Coordinates of C-alpha atoms and ligand atoms in Angstrom, one line a residue:
X1 CA 0.0 0.0 0.0
X2 CA 1.2 3.5 -0.8
X3 CA 0.0 7.0 0.0
X4 CA -0.2 9.9 -2.5
X5 CA -2.1 12.9 -3.8
X6 CA -4.5 12.8 -6.7
X7 CA -3.1 15.4 -9.2
X8 CA -5.3 14.7 -12.1
X9 CA -8.6 12.9 -12.8
X10 CA -9.9 12.1 -16.3
X11 CA -12.7 9.7 -17.2
X12 CA -12.5 7.8 -14.0
X13 CA -8.7 7.5 -14.0
X14 CA -7.0 9.2 -11.2
X15 CA -3.3 10.0 -11.3
X16 CA -1.8 9.6 -7.8
X17 CA 1.5 11.2 -7.1
X18 CA 3.4 9.1 -4.5
X19 CA 6.9 9.5 -3.2
X20 CA 8.4 7.4 -6.0
X21 CA 6.2 7.9 -9.1
X22 CA 2.8 8.8 -10.5
X23 CA 0.4 5.8 -10.6
X24 CA -2.7 5.6 -12.9
X25 CA -5.5 4.4 -10.6
X26 CA -9.2 3.7 -10.5
X27 CA -11.4 4.1 -7.5
X28 CA -12.7 1.0 -5.7
X29 CA -16.4 0.4 -6.3
X30 CA -17.3 1.2 -2.7
X31 CA -16.7 4.9 -3.3
X32 CA -19.3 4.9 -6.1
X33 CA -21.7 3.0 -3.9
X34 CA -21.3 5.6 -1.2
X35 CA -21.5 8.4 -3.8
X36 CA -18.0 9.6 -3.0
X37 CA -16.0 11.0 -5.8
X38 CA -12.3 11.3 -5.4
X39 CA -11.1 14.9 -6.0
X40 CA -7.7 16.2 -7.1
X41 CA -5.9 17.3 -4.0
X42 CA -7.2 14.2 -2.1
X43 CA -4.7 12.3 -0.1
X44 CA -5.3 8.7 -0.8
X45 CA -4.1 5.2 -0.1
X46 CA -3.6 3.0 -3.1
X47 CA -3.1 -0.7 -3.7
X48 CA -1.0 -1.6 -6.6
X49 CA -2.2 -4.2 -9.2
X50 CA -0.9 -5.8 -12.3
X51 CA -4.1 -7.3 -13.4
X52 CA -5.7 -4.6 -15.5
X53 CA -5.0 -1.5 -17.6
X54 CA -4.4 0.5 -14.5
X55 CA -1.6 0.4 -12.0
X56 CA -3.5 0.7 -8.8
X57 CA -6.8 1.1 -7.0
X58 CA -7.7 3.9 -4.6
X59 CA -8.7 2.1 -1.4
X60 CA -9.0 4.9 1.0
X61 CA -9.5 8.7 0.9
X62 CA -8.2 10.6 3.9
X63 CA -10.6 13.1 5.4
X64 CA -10.6 16.4 3.6
X65 CA -9.5 19.7 5.1
X66 CA -11.8 21.5 2.6
X67 CA -13.2 21.0 -0.9
X68 CA -14.3 23.4 -3.6
X69 CA -16.4 23.2 -6.7
X70 CA -14.8 25.7 -9.1
X71 CA -12.2 24.3 -9.6
X72 CA -13.1 20.9 -8.2
X73 CA -10.4 20.3 -5.7
X74 CA -9.7 19.3 -2.1
X75 CA -7.2 20.3 0.5
X76 CA -6.2 23.8 -0.7
X77 CA -3.9 25.4 1.8
X78 CA -4.0 28.9 0.6
X79 CA -5.4 31.3 -1.9
X80 CA -2.9 33.7 -3.6
X81 CA -4.8 36.8 -4.7
X82 CA -2.8 38.4 -7.5
X83 CA -3.4 42.0 -8.2
X84 CA -1.7 45.1 -9.6
X85 CA -1.8 48.8 -8.9
X86 CA -1.6 49.6 -12.6
X87 CA -2.3 47.7 -15.8
X88 CA -5.0 46.9 -14.8
X89 CA -5.8 49.6 -12.3
X90 CA -6.4 48.3 -8.9
X91 CA -10.0 48.2 -7.6
X92 CA -9.8 48.0 -3.8
X93 CA -13.5 46.9 -3.9
X94 CA -12.7 43.9 -6.1
X95 CA -9.7 43.0 -4.0
X96 CA -11.7 43.2 -0.8
X97 CA -14.4 41.0 -2.4
X98 CA -11.8 38.4 -3.2
X99 CA -10.5 38.6 0.4
X100 CA -14.1 38.1 1.7
X101 CA -14.5 35.2 -0.6
X102 CA -11.3 33.7 0.7
X103 CA -12.2 34.2 4.3
X104 CA -15.7 32.8 3.8
X105 CA -14.0 29.7 2.4
X106 CA -11.8 29.6 5.5
X107 CA -8.7 30.3 3.6
X108 CA -6.2 32.9 4.7
X109 CA -5.3 34.8 1.5
X110 CA -1.8 35.9 0.5
X111 CA -2.0 39.2 -1.3
X112 CA 0.5 39.4 -4.2
X113 CA 0.9 42.8 -5.7
X114 CA 2.5 42.0 -9.0
X115 CA 4.0 44.3 -11.6
X116 CA 5.7 46.2 -8.8
X117 CA 8.3 47.4 -11.3
X118 CA 5.6 49.8 -12.4
X119 CA 5.1 51.4 -9.0
X120 CA 6.8 53.9 -6.7
X121 CA 8.0 53.3 -3.2
X122 CA 5.2 55.6 -1.9
X123 CA 2.6 53.4 -3.6
X124 CA 3.9 50.4 -1.8
X125 CA 3.7 52.1 1.6
X126 CA 0.2 53.2 0.8
X127 CA -0.9 49.6 -0.1
X128 CA 0.8 48.2 3.0
X129 CA -1.0 50.7 5.1
X130 CA -4.4 49.7 3.9
X131 CA -3.9 46.1 4.8
X132 CA -1.3 46.3 7.6
X133 CA -3.6 45.3 10.4
X134 CA -5.3 42.5 8.6
X135 CA -2.3 40.4 9.3
X136 CA -2.3 39.1 5.7
X137 CA 1.0 38.3 4.1
X138 CA 1.6 40.9 1.4
X139 CA 4.2 40.2 -1.3
X140 CA 5.3 42.6 -3.9
X141 CA 6.5 40.8 -7.0
X142 CA 7.7 41.5 -10.5
X143 CA 8.2 39.0 -13.2
X144 CA 10.4 41.6 -14.9
X145 CA 12.9 42.4 -12.1
X146 CA 12.4 39.1 -10.2
X147 CA 11.6 41.0 -7.1
X148 CA 9.6 39.1 -4.4
X149 CA 9.8 35.8 -6.2
X150 CA 11.9 34.2 -3.5
X151 CA 9.5 35.4 -0.9
X152 CA 6.6 34.0 -2.9
X153 CA 8.3 30.7 -3.2
X154 CA 8.9 30.6 0.6
X155 CA 5.2 31.3 1.2
X156 CA 4.2 28.5 -1.3
X157 CA 6.7 25.9 -0.2
X158 CA 5.1 22.6 0.9
X159 CA 1.7 24.0 0.3
X160 CA -1.1 23.6 -2.2
X161 CA -1.9 27.0 -3.5
X162 CA -4.6 28.4 -5.8
X163 CA -4.0 31.6 -7.7
X164 CA -6.9 34.0 -8.2
X165 CA -7.2 37.5 -9.5
X166 CA -8.5 39.5 -12.4
X167 CA -7.2 38.7 -15.8
X168 CA -4.1 40.5 -17.0
X169 CA -2.5 40.9 -13.6
X170 CA 0.2 38.3 -14.4
X171 CA -1.0 35.0 -12.9
X172 CA 0.4 32.9 -15.7
X173 CA 3.6 34.9 -15.9
X174 CA 4.1 34.3 -12.2
X175 CA 3.6 30.6 -12.4
X176 CA 5.9 30.4 -15.3
X177 CA 8.5 32.4 -13.5
X178 CA 8.2 30.2 -10.4
X179 CA 9.1 27.1 -12.4
X180 CA 9.9 27.3 -16.1
X181 CA 8.8 23.8 -16.8
X182 CA 5.4 25.2 -16.2
X183 CA 5.5 27.4 -19.2
X184 CA 4.3 25.0 -21.9
X185 CA 1.5 23.8 -19.7
X186 CA 0.0 27.2 -18.8
X187 CA 0.3 28.2 -22.5
X188 CA -1.7 25.1 -23.5
X189 CA -4.2 25.7 -20.8
X190 CA -5.0 29.3 -21.5
X191 CA -5.4 28.4 -25.1
X192 CA -7.9 25.8 -24.1
X193 CA -9.8 28.3 -22.0
X194 CA -10.0 30.7 -24.8
X195 CA -11.8 28.2 -27.0
X196 CA -14.9 28.8 -25.1
X197 CA -17.0 27.6 -22.3
X198 CA -17.9 24.3 -23.7
X199 CA -14.4 22.9 -23.4
X200 CA -14.3 20.5 -20.6
X201 CA -11.7 21.5 -18.1
X202 CA -9.9 19.2 -15.8
X203 CA -8.0 21.0 -13.3
X204 CA -4.6 19.6 -12.5
X205 CA -2.1 19.9 -9.7
X206 CA 1.6 20.6 -10.5
X207 CA 4.5 20.2 -8.3
X208 CA 6.9 23.1 -8.7
X209 CA 10.6 22.4 -8.4
X210 CA 11.0 24.3 -5.2
X211 CA 8.5 22.1 -3.4
X212 CA 5.2 23.9 -3.7
X213 CA 2.1 22.7 -5.4
X214 CA -0.2 24.7 -7.6
X215 CA -3.5 24.2 -9.4
X216 CA -3.2 25.0 -13.0
X217 CA -6.4 27.0 -13.3
X218 CA -7.3 30.3 -11.7
X219 CA -9.8 29.8 -8.9
X220 CA -13.0 31.0 -7.6
X221 CA -15.6 32.9 -9.5
X222 CA -16.5 36.1 -8.0
X223 CA -18.4 36.3 -4.8
X224 CA -22.1 36.2 -4.9
X225 CA -23.3 38.0 -1.8
X226 CA -26.7 36.4 -2.0
X227 CA -25.9 33.8 0.6
X228 CA -23.5 35.8 2.7
X229 CA -24.8 36.8 6.1
X230 CA -24.0 40.0 7.9
X231 CA -21.9 37.9 10.4
X232 CA -20.0 36.3 7.6
X233 CA -19.2 39.6 6.1
X234 CA -18.1 41.1 9.4
X235 CA -15.8 38.2 10.2
X236 CA -14.3 38.5 6.8
X237 CA -13.1 42.0 7.5
X238 CA -10.8 40.8 10.2
X239 CA -9.5 44.1 11.5
X240 CA -13.0 45.6 11.6
X241 CA -14.2 42.6 13.6
X242 CA -11.4 43.1 16.0
X243 CA -12.5 46.6 16.8
X244 CA -16.2 45.8 17.1
X245 CA -16.4 44.7 20.7
X246 CA -16.8 48.1 22.3
X247 CA -19.8 49.4 20.4
X248 CA -22.8 50.7 22.4
X249 CA -25.2 48.2 20.8
X250 CA -24.5 44.5 20.8
X251 CA -25.9 44.2 17.4
X252 CA -24.1 47.2 16.0
X253 CA -23.5 46.9 12.2
X254 CA -21.0 49.7 12.4
X255 CA -23.1 51.6 9.9
X256 CA -25.2 54.5 11.2
X257 CA -25.3 53.6 14.9
X258 CA -24.0 56.0 17.5
X259 CA -21.1 55.2 19.8
X260 CA -19.5 52.7 17.4
X261 CA -16.0 51.7 18.2
X262 CA -15.4 50.6 14.6
X263 CA -16.2 54.1 13.3
X264 CA -14.0 55.6 16.1
X265 CA -11.1 53.3 15.0
X266 CA -11.6 54.6 11.4
X267 CA -11.5 58.2 12.6
X268 CA -8.4 57.5 14.6
X269 CA -6.7 55.9 11.6
X270 CA -6.6 52.4 13.1
X271 CA -8.8 51.0 10.4
X272 CA -8.2 52.0 6.8
X273 CA -11.0 54.2 5.4
X274 CA -10.8 52.3 2.1
X275 CA -11.5 49.0 3.9
X276 CA -14.3 50.5 6.0
X277 CA -16.0 52.0 2.9
X278 CA -15.8 48.7 1.1
X279 CA -17.3 47.0 4.1
X280 CA -20.2 49.5 4.1
X281 CA -20.7 49.0 0.3
X282 CA -20.9 45.2 0.7
X283 CA -23.0 45.6 3.8
X284 CA -25.5 47.8 1.9
X285 CA -25.5 45.2 -0.9
X286 CA -26.4 42.4 1.5
X287 CA -29.0 44.6 3.1
X288 CA -30.7 45.6 -0.1
X289 CA -31.0 42.0 -1.1
X290 CA -32.4 40.9 2.1
X291 CA -35.5 43.1 1.5
X292 CA -36.7 40.9 -1.3
Ligands
GDP301 P1 -3.0 36.6 -16.3 O1 -4.2 36.9 -17.2 O2 -3.3 37.1 -14.9 O3 -2.5 35.2 -16.4 O4 -1.8 37.6 -16.8 P2 -0.6 37.3 -17.8 O5 0.4 36.4 -17.1 O6 -1.1 36.8 -19.1 O7 0.1 38.7 -17.9 C1 -0.6 39.8 -18.5 C2 0.4 40.8 -19.1 O8 1.1 41.4 -18.0 C3 1.4 40.2 -20.0 O9 1.6 41.1 -21.1 C4 2.7 40.1 -19.2 O10 3.8 40.2 -19.9 C5 2.5 41.3 -18.2 N1 3.2 41.1 -16.9 C6 3.2 40.0 -16.2 N2 3.9 40.2 -15.0 C7 4.4 41.5 -15.1 C8 5.3 42.3 -14.2 O11 5.7 41.9 -13.2 N3 5.5 43.6 -14.6 C9 5.0 44.1 -15.8 N4 5.4 45.3 -16.1 N5 4.3 43.4 -16.7 C10 4.0 42.1 -16.3
ZN302 ZN1 -20.2 49.5 15.8

């Protein structure tokens, strides 16, 4: 028996990466009977065979730390939100939505500001200031100067990461830069994606040469606030949540209520005004939907 990670699944065949090699496996019938479908990212036990067209059978799936639908994958360790200040111009609202999305999925995001060859030192300080008390790891990268790449590798080492972010920010360039063997693959994949929505996509996990693993498709479609509760929103703005214990009202939404410690913290400069305003925008969005 061997243990490995499913890195690819096509037509009922699962490719399981073990210490020594990748085995083409099928799942034992018991999983189908129980309606359990193995996912890429699953840590599995396999039993080797020489009796059929496959090399092994999946006999056990270890319990999942998490699982997602788009892409269909289990056991993601972290989301790397890639964004830029320019080309394309940064939307803090979009970035904060992606952060909320990550938090709601119980993943701590890493914020990667790419194309930092295009920005001034003051810009960095400003960006750092907005997110400084969120505790998120912020990495400034450039695929032109190579800045921040080692830091990004350190953050990705021994973890399964999923890149997300608007198109054009440099997600493919970054993955290629992280490991040049990746180049061909991402090229192929973006080509496939461009062919249209009907192309079946099978997400795959790649092991990068420095020891991190990455999913070859950008993750997570944008947050739909329909199902987000006020509590969910608040706990996704970690620093706002932190300041929310001293409000006069227990159920303070930190909106128009008097004696609100969150608003006081914004006034005092302890919470970024940009973050607070985005919180309010998303709060209003949730509120207006709840009316119907
Ligand atoms: P994706 O859509 O997020 O995968 O973005 P791409 O990797 O396709 O990159 C979009 C464009 O940005 C390409 O023209 C890249 O050459 C360019 N680009 C990527 N990284 C950087 C960077 O660090 N600095 C600058 N100036 N341009 C970059
Ligand atoms: Zn309040």
